[in-house]
Amino acid sequence: MSDSNAHNFYPIFESSVDIFKDIDWHLDVSTGKHFPKTFSHKIDIRSDKYGSAKHVWEVNRQQFLLHIAWLYKTTGQHKYLVLYCHHLGMWRDANPYLVGVNWYSNIEVNLRLINWFFGWEVLDIDNLRKKDPIVEEFIAEIWTPLICDHADFSYNHPSFYSSANNHLVAEYAGLFVAACKWQIPHQKARLDYARKGLEREILKQNTPEGVNREEAAEYIQFIDDFFLIAAVAGRRYGIKFSEAYNKRLHAMAEYMNAMLDMNCNYPMYGDGDDGFVLRPDAGGHFNNFKSLLVSFATYFGDPSFKRAGLAWDEKNEILFGQEGRRKFEALPTAPAVRDKNKFFAESGHFIFRKVETTTTTGNAQGSTGTAIHETYMHFDAAPLGYLSIAAHGHADALSFILHVDGNPVIVDPGTFTYHTHRELRNYFVSTLAHNTVCVNGKNQAEQAGPTLWLKHYKAKVISCDKAQGVVEATHDGYASEGVSHTRRIEFNRDAEEFVITDTLRCDRKSSLEIPFHLHPSATVTLNGAAAEISVPGSRRVAMELDPKLIYEIREDGWYSEHFGEKVPAKYLYAKTECSGSAEFVTRLKVL
C-alpha cells in the first residue's frame, strides 16, 4: 500500500475519491448515503432513497485503476502494483456476485472489464506472472475468477427492448475485449457473439451520416469510444471488423469533428453525464472529444481529424503505443480554417460555420500573429431520441445554440442529474429550457419518468441548402394542442448574421413562450427589441428581437456544463398569445 500520508484524489463528478486509501464501494460520495448489500436487482436506484447510484457506479467503474497502472509503468515503483491488486481484492470481498448495486447494471460490469483489459496490458501481467509467484497467485485466485464472473454476467444479462442503446454497445464491447484477451468460459462463442453484436449495433444506432440516434451529444464520445476500442483490441489480436463497420465508424468520427467548435466545445443537446470508457488521467474535467480526434486520426491514418493544437495523451498511448504516436505525429495537421457549413439533413442536424484567420500586430516592435474568428451555430431538427423511451433525449425540437470564437453564447442548459432532484431533472429536459418555442407551458413530448418519454414528436426537414445556408424544418409535438411550429434559419455568411423565422399556426387560442438561454459568463443588455450579448474572449452578438414581442431578462434559469453541477443563468424571455397564424423574426449578428 502507499504511504498513509499520501493522497490522490480522483474526480467523481463534482466530488472525488482518494484512491491511495481504502474505498467504500457502496458509498455515494455526493451525499454520504450508502446503498444496501442486498440482491442487486431489488435495489431502488430510481429515487434518492440511498443516494445517487450514478456516483457509486462512477467509483466502481475503476477507471482510476488505469491511472494507478500508469503510475506503475512510468515510475517502476512496486507500491503501485500492490495498490492496484489491493483495490481489486477489496472490491471482490465487498461485492459478492449479484450482491449490491454494483451488480445492478450490465454497462457497469462491462466498463470494469474494459478497464481491466487495458490495466492488465499496462501492468504487463503476462510477463509479471511468469516472474512473480505472488502475482500468479493473485491472478489465479482473485482476478481471473472476477473476470469470468463479469464475462458471465455480461453475456447472461443483455439489454433488450427499450434499453438496447449505449448499454448494449457497452456489453458487446466489454465481452469482446474480454474474449480477445482471456480464456473465459465459451471464449470462442462469446467472441463471435460480441463481434456480431457490435457489427449490428454500429449500423443500427448510428445513421449513415454518422449521427448517433440517442440524440445526446455528450454521449457521442462515450459511444464512439466503445466501437473504437473494440476495433483497436480486434486489431491487436488479429480479429478484423468488416468494411461496413469501419466505414460507419469513420462517418461517426466525421460528424463528431464537424459538431465541435474551434475549441472542441460540443452542442449540449440531450443528456450528458461525463461518462467515459477510459480515463487514465486524474485531473479536472477530461475533454475526451479532443482525445478521440487524436484516436481517430491515428486509427484511420486520416489527417482531417488532426486539428492544430491536439496533443498525444496517456489514453492514446495506452491504445496505440509508441508506434501509434509515430503514426499520429507523421500526419500533416488539418487546415486551421474549416470554413463551411456541414448539413446532416437525413439525421436532422445542421451546423453553420464561418471561420476567418486574420493577421494581428502585437507590440511596438511589430511582432505579428494570427487570430482565428469562428461563428458557429448548431440547429436541431432531429428525432427526440432512440427506441421507444428515447431515454437520453430532451424535448428540444427546432432548438439552436450559438458559439462565437470558440465560446458558448446562446446555449443548451445541459443535464445536471438523472434520478435525483426531480424538479431540476424536469427543468433541464423541458422544452422551455431550450431555445425553441414552448406552447401552453407543455413539453413537445410527454415526460413519463426521468429517462422515459411518451408520444414522441416527429421532426421534418422541409428544405435545406448548404451552399446558401438555409434550413427550414417543422415538428408535430404540439399537434394535440392544435399548434404547428415551423422554423427557418438563414445564415448570411458575409454579414455573419442569422435570420430566424418562427411560424406558428394555432387552431385555438394558445400561449407561446420563446426563450434564448445565455451562457453564465454572458452579460446582456436589453433596450426594447434590441439586445446585445457579451461573453469574455468573444466578439459581441447583437440581437434584433421581433418588435411584436415584449422581451425581458430573466435570471431564474440554470446551466449545467458537467453532471452534478449547476449554476444560475440568465435568459431572454417573451410570452404571448396566438390564435390563427403568427410569425416572429429574430436576427443575430456577430459584431
PDB file of C-alpha atoms in Angstrom, residues 379 397-400 435-438 472-473 475 484-489 499-505 512-516 546 548-549 551 581-586:
ATOM      1  CA  PHE A 379     -29.632  23.670 -35.303  1.00  0.00           C
ATOM      2  CA  ALA A 397     -37.107  20.172 -31.426  1.00  0.00           C
ATOM      3  CA  LEU A 398     -36.005  23.140 -33.568  1.00  0.00           C
ATOM      4  CA  SER A 399     -33.674  24.431 -30.876  1.00  0.00           C
ATOM      5  CA  PHE A 400     -30.332  26.042 -31.696  1.00  0.00           C
ATOM      6  CA  ASN A 435     -34.045  27.783 -27.498  1.00  0.00           C
ATOM      7  CA  THR A 436     -37.270  26.937 -29.276  1.00  0.00           C
ATOM      8  CA  VAL A 437     -40.985  27.751 -28.854  1.00  0.00           C
ATOM      9  CA  CYS A 438     -42.909  26.304 -25.923  1.00  0.00           C
ATOM     10  CA  GLU A 472     -36.497  25.106 -42.790  1.00  0.00           C
ATOM     11  CA  ALA A 473     -37.995  22.437 -40.537  1.00  0.00           C
ATOM     12  CA  HIS A 475     -42.352  19.208 -35.885  1.00  0.00           C
ATOM     13  CA  SER A 484     -47.774  23.635 -35.582  1.00  0.00           C
ATOM     14  CA  HIS A 485     -44.323  25.242 -35.408  1.00  0.00           C
ATOM     15  CA  THR A 486     -42.001  25.810 -38.336  1.00  0.00           C
ATOM     16  CA  ARG A 487     -38.584  27.424 -38.015  1.00  0.00           C
ATOM     17  CA  ARG A 488     -36.437  28.761 -40.836  1.00  0.00           C
ATOM     18  CA  ILE A 489     -32.806  29.715 -40.314  1.00  0.00           C
ATOM     19  CA  VAL A 499     -32.279  35.357 -39.544  1.00  0.00           C
ATOM     20  CA  ILE A 500     -34.562  33.040 -37.571  1.00  0.00           C
ATOM     21  CA  THR A 501     -38.189  32.974 -38.641  1.00  0.00           C
ATOM     22  CA  ASP A 502     -40.727  31.150 -36.470  1.00  0.00           C
ATOM     23  CA  THR A 503     -44.146  30.482 -37.961  1.00  0.00           C
ATOM     24  CA  LEU A 504     -46.947  29.287 -35.661  1.00  0.00           C
ATOM     25  CA  ARG A 505     -50.375  28.116 -36.740  1.00  0.00           C
ATOM     26  CA  LEU A 512     -46.365  30.847 -26.654  1.00  0.00           C
ATOM     27  CA  GLU A 513     -43.086  31.206 -24.752  1.00  0.00           C
ATOM     28  CA  ILE A 514     -39.867  31.979 -26.621  1.00  0.00           C
ATOM     29  CA  PRO A 515     -36.624  31.867 -24.615  1.00  0.00           C
ATOM     30  CA  PHE A 516     -32.967  32.420 -25.543  1.00  0.00           C
ATOM     31  CA  ASP A 546     -39.281  40.680 -33.021  1.00  0.00           C
ATOM     32  CA  LYS A 548     -44.343  42.241 -31.778  1.00  0.00           C
ATOM     33  CA  LEU A 549     -42.990  40.588 -28.620  1.00  0.00           C
ATOM     34  CA  TYR A 551     -38.816  40.531 -24.028  1.00  0.00           C
ATOM     35  CA  SER A 581     -51.214  32.367 -37.525  1.00  0.00           C
ATOM     36  CA  ALA A 582     -48.230  34.319 -36.270  1.00  0.00           C
ATOM     37  CA  GLU A 583     -44.704  34.954 -37.495  1.00  0.00           C
ATOM     38  CA  PHE A 584     -41.760  36.071 -35.379  1.00  0.00           C
ATOM     39  CA  VAL A 585     -38.396  37.105 -36.820  1.00  0.00           C
ATOM     40  CA  THR A 586     -35.185  37.240 -34.788  1.00  0.00           C
TER      41      THR A 586
END
